[in-house]
C-alpha cells in the first residue's frame, strides 16, 4: 500500500510526487484522469510535426529563484521573451500598453505631452493597472485612460469573462498593467524561458522514478471515497496523505453547488508556410470572437517548414457538455470565493487531505506560483508528521 496518493499530474501533482519520491524516498501513487501527464501545460507534436500546447499557449516566467533552480534540474531552457501585439484601430501595437504603444497610436505632439504627464504623475518604469489609471485626476490622462480602457480592456474582458473589468476582481486586469516604460515584453521577470524539449518532456523527467507509480485514465472517484473524515482507497481505509489537485466541488460531489469557471475552445490551424505572425501572440481586443492568436514556433523555437497557430474562443464552463467541460479559469469573485471557502472548510475535516494547485485552491495561479506553492506544501505539510 502507498503512504502517499496524489490526484492530478500537472505541476502541483508532479512537484509533490517528485519530492516525495526523491527527497523522502517514499512510494507515491499518482492518479490522473487524462491519458497523459502535464496537466494544462501538456504539449505534443501534431499530425504535421509541429510542437503545440494542447490546452493553450504556456510561457514560463518567474522571479522566484527557487522555482527556477528546482525546475532546471529537469530541463534545459531556451531563452525566450514573450512579445504580444494588440490590434487597435486596425494597427498592431505593443501590449501591455506602454510608451512605445503611445507613440505608435497618437500624433507625435499628443504622444509627447501624454508621456510627460504619465512620467510626472506616476514616475518612469512603473506599472499602473488600468482601473487605477482611470481614477487619475487630470483631464488629458483621463482621456488616455478611457482610450486604453475602451480599446484594450473592455471588449477583450467582455469576451474572456462575459463581464466588464469593473465586475471582475481588479487583480485580473491588473495582470496586464499599463507600463510606463519602453519595454515591449509581456513579462518583466528575471527568468523567462521555455523548456528546451517541451513541457511534457520536463514532466516525464520529473516523474521518471521507481518510487512513482502513475495511473492514467483514472478519475479520483473511481478509486477514492471520502466519508465522515475518513478516506478509502481501492475499497480499503487509507491512512496516508492524499494530495489533491483537482476541483474541490467535484471531490465533494458538488454538495454545496458548483464552483463557476470560464472555459475556452481552441481552434488550431496549420499552414504550409514557415511563419504567419511577427510575434508569439497577437491579441484582438475589439474584433472577432476570439481573444488572441498564438503561433507556437515563436515560443518553442522549432524549425519546421510548416507553422501552427491557435485561436482562443472563450466560453462558459459546463461540465455536462464535452466541448465546454474543461475548467480553465477560476472565476475569482466574492461569491464563488465564499462558496469555495465552504468546500475548503469541508476539506479541513479530512486531516490527511492536502489541497494544492490552480483548481484545488481556486486561484488564478501561473505555473511558477503553483510550483512555489507545491514546494512549500511539501516542506510545511508533507515532510512533517510522517
Ligand atoms: P492543472 O495543470 O490543471 O493539473 C491538474 C491535473 O489534475 C490535470 O491533469 C487534471 O486532468 C487532473 N485532475 C483534475 N481532476 C481530477 C480528477 N477528479 N481525477 C483525476 N485527475 C484529475 N501559466 C503560466 O505560467 N504561463 C502561461 O503562459 C500560462 N498560460 C496559460 C494559458 C491558458 C489558456 C491557461 C488555462 C492557463 C495558463 N497558465 C499559464 C496557467 C497554468 O496552466 C497553471 O498554472 C498550471 O497548469 C496549474 O497546474 P496545476 O497542477 O495546479 O493544474
Ligand atoms: N486583458 C485585456 N486585454 C488584453 C490583455 C489582457 O483586457 O489585451 C485582460 C483580460 O481581462 C484578461 C486579463 O487582462 O483576462 C489577464 O490577461 P492575461 O494575458 O494575463 O491572461 P491569461 O494569459 O491568463 O489568459
Tab-separated table of C-alpha atoms in Angstrom, residues 25-369:
chain	number	residue	atom	x	y	z
A	25	UNK	CA	12.371	8.082	-0.773
A	26	UNK	CA	8.760	7.010	-0.299
A	27	UNK	CA	6.439	5.321	-2.763
A	28	UNK	CA	3.727	7.504	-4.236
A	29	UNK	CA	0.733	6.778	-6.446
A	30	UNK	CA	-0.318	9.458	-8.943
A	31	UNK	CA	-3.848	9.253	-10.301
A	32	UNK	CA	-4.660	11.259	-13.440
A	33	UNK	CA	-7.942	11.284	-15.298
A	34	UNK	CA	-6.458	12.279	-18.643
A	35	UNK	CA	-4.430	9.929	-20.821
A	36	UNK	CA	-1.280	11.995	-20.324
A	37	UNK	CA	0.779	13.860	-17.731
A	38	UNK	CA	1.484	17.613	-17.625
A	39	UNK	CA	-1.961	18.994	-16.799
A	40	UNK	CA	-2.746	22.087	-18.831
A	41	UNK	CA	0.937	22.610	-19.622
A	42	UNK	CA	0.926	19.417	-21.733
A	43	UNK	CA	2.489	19.786	-25.180
A	44	UNK	CA	2.765	17.351	-28.091
A	45	UNK	CA	3.620	17.156	-31.783
A	46	UNK	CA	0.575	17.459	-34.027
A	47	UNK	CA	-0.027	15.431	-37.214
A	48	UNK	CA	2.159	17.891	-39.148
A	49	UNK	CA	5.031	17.507	-36.693
A	50	UNK	CA	4.673	20.950	-35.097
A	51	UNK	CA	5.046	21.160	-31.304
A	52	UNK	CA	1.819	22.585	-29.898
A	53	UNK	CA	0.309	23.258	-26.466
A	54	UNK	CA	-2.953	21.368	-26.447
A	55	UNK	CA	-4.561	23.386	-23.641
A	56	UNK	CA	-3.430	26.837	-24.690
A	57	UNK	CA	-0.054	28.572	-25.038
A	58	UNK	CA	2.165	28.342	-21.950
A	59	UNK	CA	5.088	30.698	-21.472
A	60	UNK	CA	7.268	30.125	-18.447
A	61	UNK	CA	8.327	33.155	-16.432
A	62	UNK	CA	9.246	33.653	-12.806
A	63	UNK	CA	11.140	35.883	-10.434
A	64	UNK	CA	11.376	33.104	-7.853
A	65	UNK	CA	14.905	31.756	-7.914
A	66	UNK	CA	13.962	28.618	-6.001
A	67	UNK	CA	11.380	27.690	-8.659
A	68	UNK	CA	13.808	28.336	-11.498
A	69	UNK	CA	16.549	26.258	-9.884
A	70	UNK	CA	14.187	23.477	-8.960
A	71	UNK	CA	12.796	23.090	-12.493
A	72	UNK	CA	16.264	23.452	-14.005
A	73	UNK	CA	17.056	20.008	-12.600
A	74	UNK	CA	14.592	18.522	-15.078
A	75	UNK	CA	15.064	20.542	-18.223
A	76	UNK	CA	17.400	22.725	-20.174
A	77	UNK	CA	15.946	26.022	-21.249
A	78	UNK	CA	15.520	28.016	-24.402
A	79	UNK	CA	15.737	31.721	-23.590
A	80	UNK	CA	12.528	33.351	-24.730
A	81	UNK	CA	10.937	36.734	-24.021
A	82	UNK	CA	7.288	36.757	-24.948
A	83	UNK	CA	6.037	39.662	-27.013
A	84	UNK	CA	2.422	40.479	-27.708
A	85	UNK	CA	0.887	42.859	-30.214
A	86	UNK	CA	-2.711	44.016	-29.987
A	87	UNK	CA	-4.811	45.097	-32.928
A	88	UNK	CA	-6.092	48.574	-32.117
A	89	UNK	CA	-7.904	50.525	-34.787
A	90	UNK	CA	-6.568	48.074	-37.368
A	91	UNK	CA	-2.944	48.531	-36.310
A	92	UNK	CA	-0.739	46.076	-34.405
A	93	UNK	CA	0.788	47.787	-31.363
A	94	UNK	CA	2.715	46.534	-28.314
A	95	UNK	CA	0.750	45.056	-25.379
A	96	UNK	CA	0.932	45.731	-22.440
A	97	UNK	CA	0.214	49.301	-23.426
A	98	UNK	CA	3.486	51.184	-22.904
A	99	UNK	CA	5.233	54.332	-24.110
A	100	UNK	CA	6.020	52.725	-27.473
A	101	UNK	CA	2.321	51.948	-27.903
A	102	UNK	CA	1.522	55.545	-27.059
A	103	UNK	CA	3.813	56.810	-29.817
A	104	UNK	CA	2.515	54.332	-32.378
A	105	UNK	CA	-1.084	55.370	-31.814
A	106	UNK	CA	-1.114	59.110	-31.241
A	107	UNK	CA	0.300	62.030	-33.220
A	108	UNK	CA	3.780	62.999	-32.013
A	109	UNK	CA	2.889	66.157	-30.054
A	110	UNK	CA	-0.002	64.491	-28.233
A	111	UNK	CA	2.086	61.386	-27.515
A	112	UNK	CA	4.870	63.548	-26.129
A	113	UNK	CA	2.659	65.516	-23.817
A	114	UNK	CA	0.891	62.349	-22.595
A	115	UNK	CA	4.251	60.709	-21.996
A	116	UNK	CA	5.463	63.673	-19.951
A	117	UNK	CA	2.293	63.709	-17.877
A	118	UNK	CA	2.416	59.971	-17.251
A	119	UNK	CA	6.021	60.170	-16.043
A	120	UNK	CA	5.322	63.252	-13.960
A	121	UNK	CA	2.297	61.656	-12.351
A	122	UNK	CA	3.496	58.090	-11.788
A	123	UNK	CA	7.236	58.012	-12.488
A	124	UNK	CA	9.199	56.028	-15.036
A	125	UNK	CA	9.375	52.219	-15.159
A	126	UNK	CA	6.134	51.992	-13.219
A	127	UNK	CA	3.193	49.650	-13.827
A	128	UNK	CA	-0.282	51.108	-13.426
A	129	UNK	CA	-3.357	48.862	-13.508
A	130	UNK	CA	-5.920	50.240	-15.937
A	131	UNK	CA	-8.568	50.637	-13.242
A	132	UNK	CA	-6.126	52.760	-11.221
A	133	UNK	CA	-5.208	54.856	-14.255
A	134	UNK	CA	-8.883	55.637	-14.746
A	135	UNK	CA	-9.036	57.204	-11.282
A	136	UNK	CA	-6.483	59.853	-12.222
A	137	UNK	CA	-7.430	63.466	-11.640
A	138	UNK	CA	-6.174	65.023	-14.860
A	139	UNK	CA	-8.258	65.611	-17.945
A	140	UNK	CA	-5.661	64.594	-20.501
A	141	UNK	CA	-4.631	61.466	-18.607
A	142	UNK	CA	-8.291	60.593	-18.137
A	143	UNK	CA	-8.680	60.788	-21.904
A	144	UNK	CA	-5.762	58.365	-22.285
A	145	UNK	CA	-7.085	56.033	-19.576
A	146	UNK	CA	-10.523	55.904	-21.185
A	147	UNK	CA	-8.955	55.271	-24.579
A	148	UNK	CA	-6.870	52.349	-23.298
A	149	UNK	CA	-9.777	51.017	-21.271
A	150	UNK	CA	-12.052	51.028	-24.294
A	151	UNK	CA	-9.582	49.818	-26.918
A	152	UNK	CA	-7.541	47.269	-24.937
A	153	UNK	CA	-9.521	46.057	-21.942
A	154	UNK	CA	-13.267	46.439	-22.214
A	155	UNK	CA	-14.111	44.231	-25.175
A	156	UNK	CA	-11.333	41.712	-24.575
A	157	UNK	CA	-12.549	41.260	-21.000
A	158	UNK	CA	-16.166	41.006	-22.121
A	159	UNK	CA	-15.145	38.220	-24.483
A	160	UNK	CA	-12.910	36.459	-21.999
A	161	UNK	CA	-15.102	36.682	-18.913
A	162	UNK	CA	-18.552	37.758	-20.081
A	163	UNK	CA	-18.401	40.822	-17.768
A	164	UNK	CA	-16.705	44.228	-17.695
A	165	UNK	CA	-13.330	44.857	-15.993
A	166	UNK	CA	-15.128	46.584	-13.076
A	167	UNK	CA	-17.188	43.491	-12.420
A	168	UNK	CA	-14.026	41.403	-12.083
A	169	UNK	CA	-11.543	41.174	-9.267
A	170	UNK	CA	-9.118	44.015	-10.055
A	171	UNK	CA	-6.145	41.623	-9.962
A	172	UNK	CA	-7.335	40.050	-13.232
A	173	UNK	CA	-6.855	43.081	-15.487
A	174	UNK	CA	-4.028	44.100	-13.142
A	175	UNK	CA	-2.044	41.194	-14.652
A	176	UNK	CA	-1.537	43.343	-17.757
A	177	UNK	CA	-0.939	46.854	-16.396
A	178	UNK	CA	-0.147	49.947	-18.417
A	179	UNK	CA	3.628	50.088	-18.325
A	180	UNK	CA	5.349	53.468	-18.229
A	181	UNK	CA	8.434	52.215	-19.960
A	182	UNK	CA	9.852	51.404	-23.392
A	183	UNK	CA	9.957	47.696	-22.525
A	184	UNK	CA	7.789	45.800	-25.024
A	185	UNK	CA	7.960	42.418	-23.319
A	186	UNK	CA	4.811	40.828	-21.909
A	187	UNK	CA	6.630	39.860	-18.703
A	188	UNK	CA	9.497	41.501	-16.829
A	189	UNK	CA	10.521	38.523	-14.694
A	190	UNK	CA	14.205	37.724	-14.256
A	191	UNK	CA	13.743	34.182	-15.509
A	192	UNK	CA	11.857	33.795	-18.773
A	193	UNK	CA	12.341	30.697	-20.869
A	194	UNK	CA	10.756	27.648	-22.443
A	195	UNK	CA	11.708	24.056	-21.606
A	196	UNK	CA	14.063	23.120	-24.425
A	197	UNK	CA	12.380	19.821	-25.254
A	198	UNK	CA	8.913	20.913	-24.226
A	199	UNK	CA	6.804	20.697	-21.073
A	200	UNK	CA	5.802	17.060	-21.457
A	201	UNK	CA	9.429	16.007	-21.578
A	202	UNK	CA	10.043	18.063	-18.413
A	203	UNK	CA	7.194	16.224	-16.677
A	204	UNK	CA	8.482	12.856	-17.867
A	205	UNK	CA	11.858	13.598	-16.315
A	206	UNK	CA	10.247	14.689	-13.050
A	207	UNK	CA	8.080	11.615	-12.794
A	208	UNK	CA	10.640	9.064	-14.005
A	209	UNK	CA	11.403	7.403	-10.687
A	210	UNK	CA	10.931	3.861	-9.373
A	211	UNK	CA	9.020	5.238	-6.359
A	212	UNK	CA	6.392	6.861	-8.575
A	213	UNK	CA	3.516	4.792	-9.898
A	214	UNK	CA	1.300	6.548	-12.405
A	215	UNK	CA	-2.306	5.605	-13.133
A	216	UNK	CA	-3.628	7.449	-16.180
A	217	UNK	CA	-7.248	7.445	-17.409
A	218	UNK	CA	-8.462	7.223	-13.819
A	219	UNK	CA	-10.799	9.643	-12.104
A	220	UNK	CA	-10.420	10.141	-8.383
A	221	UNK	CA	-13.983	8.957	-7.796
A	222	UNK	CA	-13.197	5.569	-9.303
A	223	UNK	CA	-10.621	4.720	-6.664
A	224	UNK	CA	-11.136	7.022	-3.668
A	225	UNK	CA	-14.057	7.647	-1.353
A	226	UNK	CA	-14.196	10.340	1.314
A	227	UNK	CA	-16.648	9.813	4.145
A	228	UNK	CA	-17.002	11.309	7.630
A	229	UNK	CA	-13.404	12.419	7.880
A	230	UNK	CA	-12.033	9.098	6.607
A	231	UNK	CA	-10.526	8.263	3.251
A	232	UNK	CA	-10.912	4.938	1.452
A	233	UNK	CA	-8.694	3.917	-1.453
A	234	UNK	CA	-9.449	0.870	-3.575
A	235	UNK	CA	-12.048	-0.178	-1.012
A	236	UNK	CA	-9.701	-0.066	1.999
A	237	UNK	CA	-9.165	2.621	4.585
A	238	UNK	CA	-6.267	4.825	3.552
A	239	UNK	CA	-4.175	6.190	6.413
A	240	UNK	CA	-1.515	8.028	4.397
A	241	UNK	CA	-1.606	11.513	2.883
A	242	UNK	CA	-3.828	12.444	-0.025
A	243	UNK	CA	-2.634	15.361	-2.159
A	244	UNK	CA	-5.493	16.563	-4.299
A	245	UNK	CA	-5.024	18.978	-7.229
A	246	UNK	CA	-8.452	18.764	-8.913
A	247	UNK	CA	-11.631	20.764	-8.253
A	248	UNK	CA	-12.870	20.708	-4.677
A	249	UNK	CA	-16.552	20.755	-5.638
A	250	UNK	CA	-16.017	17.604	-7.703
A	251	UNK	CA	-14.223	15.879	-4.814
A	252	UNK	CA	-17.235	16.528	-2.595
A	253	UNK	CA	-19.837	15.612	-5.209
A	254	UNK	CA	-20.990	19.226	-5.689
A	255	UNK	CA	-22.611	19.054	-2.258
A	256	UNK	CA	-22.851	22.848	-1.849
A	257	UNK	CA	-23.288	23.611	-5.544
A	258	UNK	CA	-20.896	24.115	-8.446
A	259	UNK	CA	-17.925	26.456	-8.472
A	260	UNK	CA	-18.026	28.666	-11.570
A	261	UNK	CA	-15.189	28.642	-14.112
A	262	UNK	CA	-14.544	30.041	-17.586
A	263	UNK	CA	-13.679	27.658	-20.348
A	264	UNK	CA	-12.104	28.015	-23.789
A	265	UNK	CA	-12.373	26.448	-27.204
A	266	UNK	CA	-9.109	26.199	-29.100
A	267	UNK	CA	-9.005	26.367	-32.860
A	268	UNK	CA	-5.677	25.079	-34.216
A	269	UNK	CA	-4.629	25.784	-37.764
A	270	UNK	CA	-1.543	24.620	-39.645
A	271	UNK	CA	-0.291	26.491	-42.656
A	272	UNK	CA	2.261	25.356	-45.187
A	273	UNK	CA	4.446	28.353	-44.662
A	274	UNK	CA	7.233	28.979	-42.155
A	275	UNK	CA	5.706	31.873	-40.231
A	276	UNK	CA	2.437	33.802	-40.129
A	277	UNK	CA	2.883	36.320	-37.263
A	278	UNK	CA	5.603	38.772	-36.307
A	279	UNK	CA	5.417	37.823	-32.610
A	280	UNK	CA	4.283	34.908	-30.415
A	281	UNK	CA	0.824	36.282	-29.724
A	282	UNK	CA	-1.474	38.807	-31.362
A	283	UNK	CA	-4.425	39.981	-29.248
A	284	UNK	CA	-7.701	41.025	-30.863
A	285	UNK	CA	-9.407	43.030	-28.122
A	286	UNK	CA	-12.073	44.514	-30.352
A	287	UNK	CA	-12.532	42.286	-33.368
A	288	UNK	CA	-13.803	38.733	-33.867
A	289	UNK	CA	-15.000	36.258	-31.266
A	290	UNK	CA	-11.572	35.005	-30.305
A	291	UNK	CA	-9.275	36.917	-27.955
A	292	UNK	CA	-5.847	36.070	-29.326
A	293	UNK	CA	-3.828	34.053	-31.840
A	294	UNK	CA	-0.577	32.401	-30.804
A	295	UNK	CA	1.964	30.941	-33.195
A	296	UNK	CA	3.787	28.166	-31.351
A	297	UNK	CA	7.070	28.226	-33.242
A	298	UNK	CA	7.899	31.646	-31.748
A	299	UNK	CA	7.634	30.084	-28.297
A	300	UNK	CA	9.236	26.739	-28.974
A	301	UNK	CA	11.908	27.848	-31.435
A	302	UNK	CA	11.110	24.799	-33.551
A	303	UNK	CA	12.495	24.892	-37.091
A	304	UNK	CA	9.873	23.429	-39.406
A	305	UNK	CA	8.599	24.221	-42.919
A	306	UNK	CA	5.018	24.474	-41.549
A	307	UNK	CA	3.565	26.509	-38.710
A	308	UNK	CA	0.625	26.063	-36.325
A	309	UNK	CA	-1.428	28.777	-34.670
A	310	UNK	CA	-4.179	28.598	-32.083
A	311	UNK	CA	-7.149	30.907	-31.643
A	312	UNK	CA	-8.747	31.119	-28.206
A	313	UNK	CA	-12.529	31.343	-28.083
A	314	UNK	CA	-13.750	31.986	-24.516
A	315	UNK	CA	-16.915	30.196	-23.482
A	316	UNK	CA	-18.866	29.345	-20.356
A	317	UNK	CA	-17.769	26.258	-18.448
A	318	UNK	CA	-20.304	23.417	-18.382
A	319	UNK	CA	-19.236	20.031	-17.072
A	320	UNK	CA	-22.169	18.329	-18.790
A	321	UNK	CA	-21.138	19.446	-22.294
A	322	UNK	CA	-17.958	17.750	-23.528
A	323	UNK	CA	-16.664	20.783	-25.506
A	324	UNK	CA	-17.108	23.099	-22.518
A	325	UNK	CA	-16.062	20.750	-19.737
A	326	UNK	CA	-12.519	21.959	-19.042
A	327	UNK	CA	-12.370	24.489	-16.176
A	328	UNK	CA	-9.531	26.674	-17.482
A	329	UNK	CA	-10.024	29.750	-15.320
A	330	UNK	CA	-11.378	30.058	-11.775
A	331	UNK	CA	-13.847	32.901	-11.553
A	332	UNK	CA	-12.195	34.714	-8.655
A	333	UNK	CA	-15.142	36.799	-7.450
A	334	UNK	CA	-16.530	37.329	-3.965
A	335	UNK	CA	-19.485	34.954	-4.325
A	336	UNK	CA	-17.599	31.990	-5.838
A	337	UNK	CA	-14.807	32.538	-3.318
A	338	UNK	CA	-17.333	32.279	-0.476
A	339	UNK	CA	-18.611	29.018	-1.947
A	340	UNK	CA	-15.045	27.810	-2.311
A	341	UNK	CA	-14.419	28.592	1.368
A	342	UNK	CA	-17.258	26.247	2.317
A	343	UNK	CA	-15.591	23.442	0.378
A	344	UNK	CA	-12.276	24.344	1.959
A	345	UNK	CA	-13.861	24.073	5.380
A	346	UNK	CA	-15.208	20.672	4.427
A	347	UNK	CA	-11.725	19.626	3.266
A	348	UNK	CA	-10.373	20.533	6.713
A	349	UNK	CA	-12.457	17.724	8.185
A	350	UNK	CA	-10.042	15.351	6.477
A	351	UNK	CA	-6.752	15.638	8.313
A	352	UNK	CA	-4.875	13.609	5.727
A	353	UNK	CA	-6.085	15.722	2.820
A	354	UNK	CA	-3.858	18.423	1.320
A	355	UNK	CA	-5.217	20.601	-1.480
A	356	UNK	CA	-2.824	22.392	-3.803
A	357	UNK	CA	-2.912	23.876	-7.315
A	358	UNK	CA	-4.910	26.171	-9.538
A	359	UNK	CA	-8.082	24.068	-9.443
A	360	UNK	CA	-7.877	22.810	-5.864
A	361	UNK	CA	-7.133	26.253	-4.408
A	362	UNK	CA	-9.403	28.064	-6.855
A	363	UNK	CA	-6.651	30.598	-7.545
A	364	UNK	CA	-5.584	32.282	-10.810
A	365	UNK	CA	-2.083	30.826	-10.472
A	366	UNK	CA	0.603	30.892	-13.117
A	367	UNK	CA	2.829	27.841	-13.428
A	368	UNK	CA	5.620	29.243	-11.292
A	369	UNK	CA	3.217	30.096	-8.468
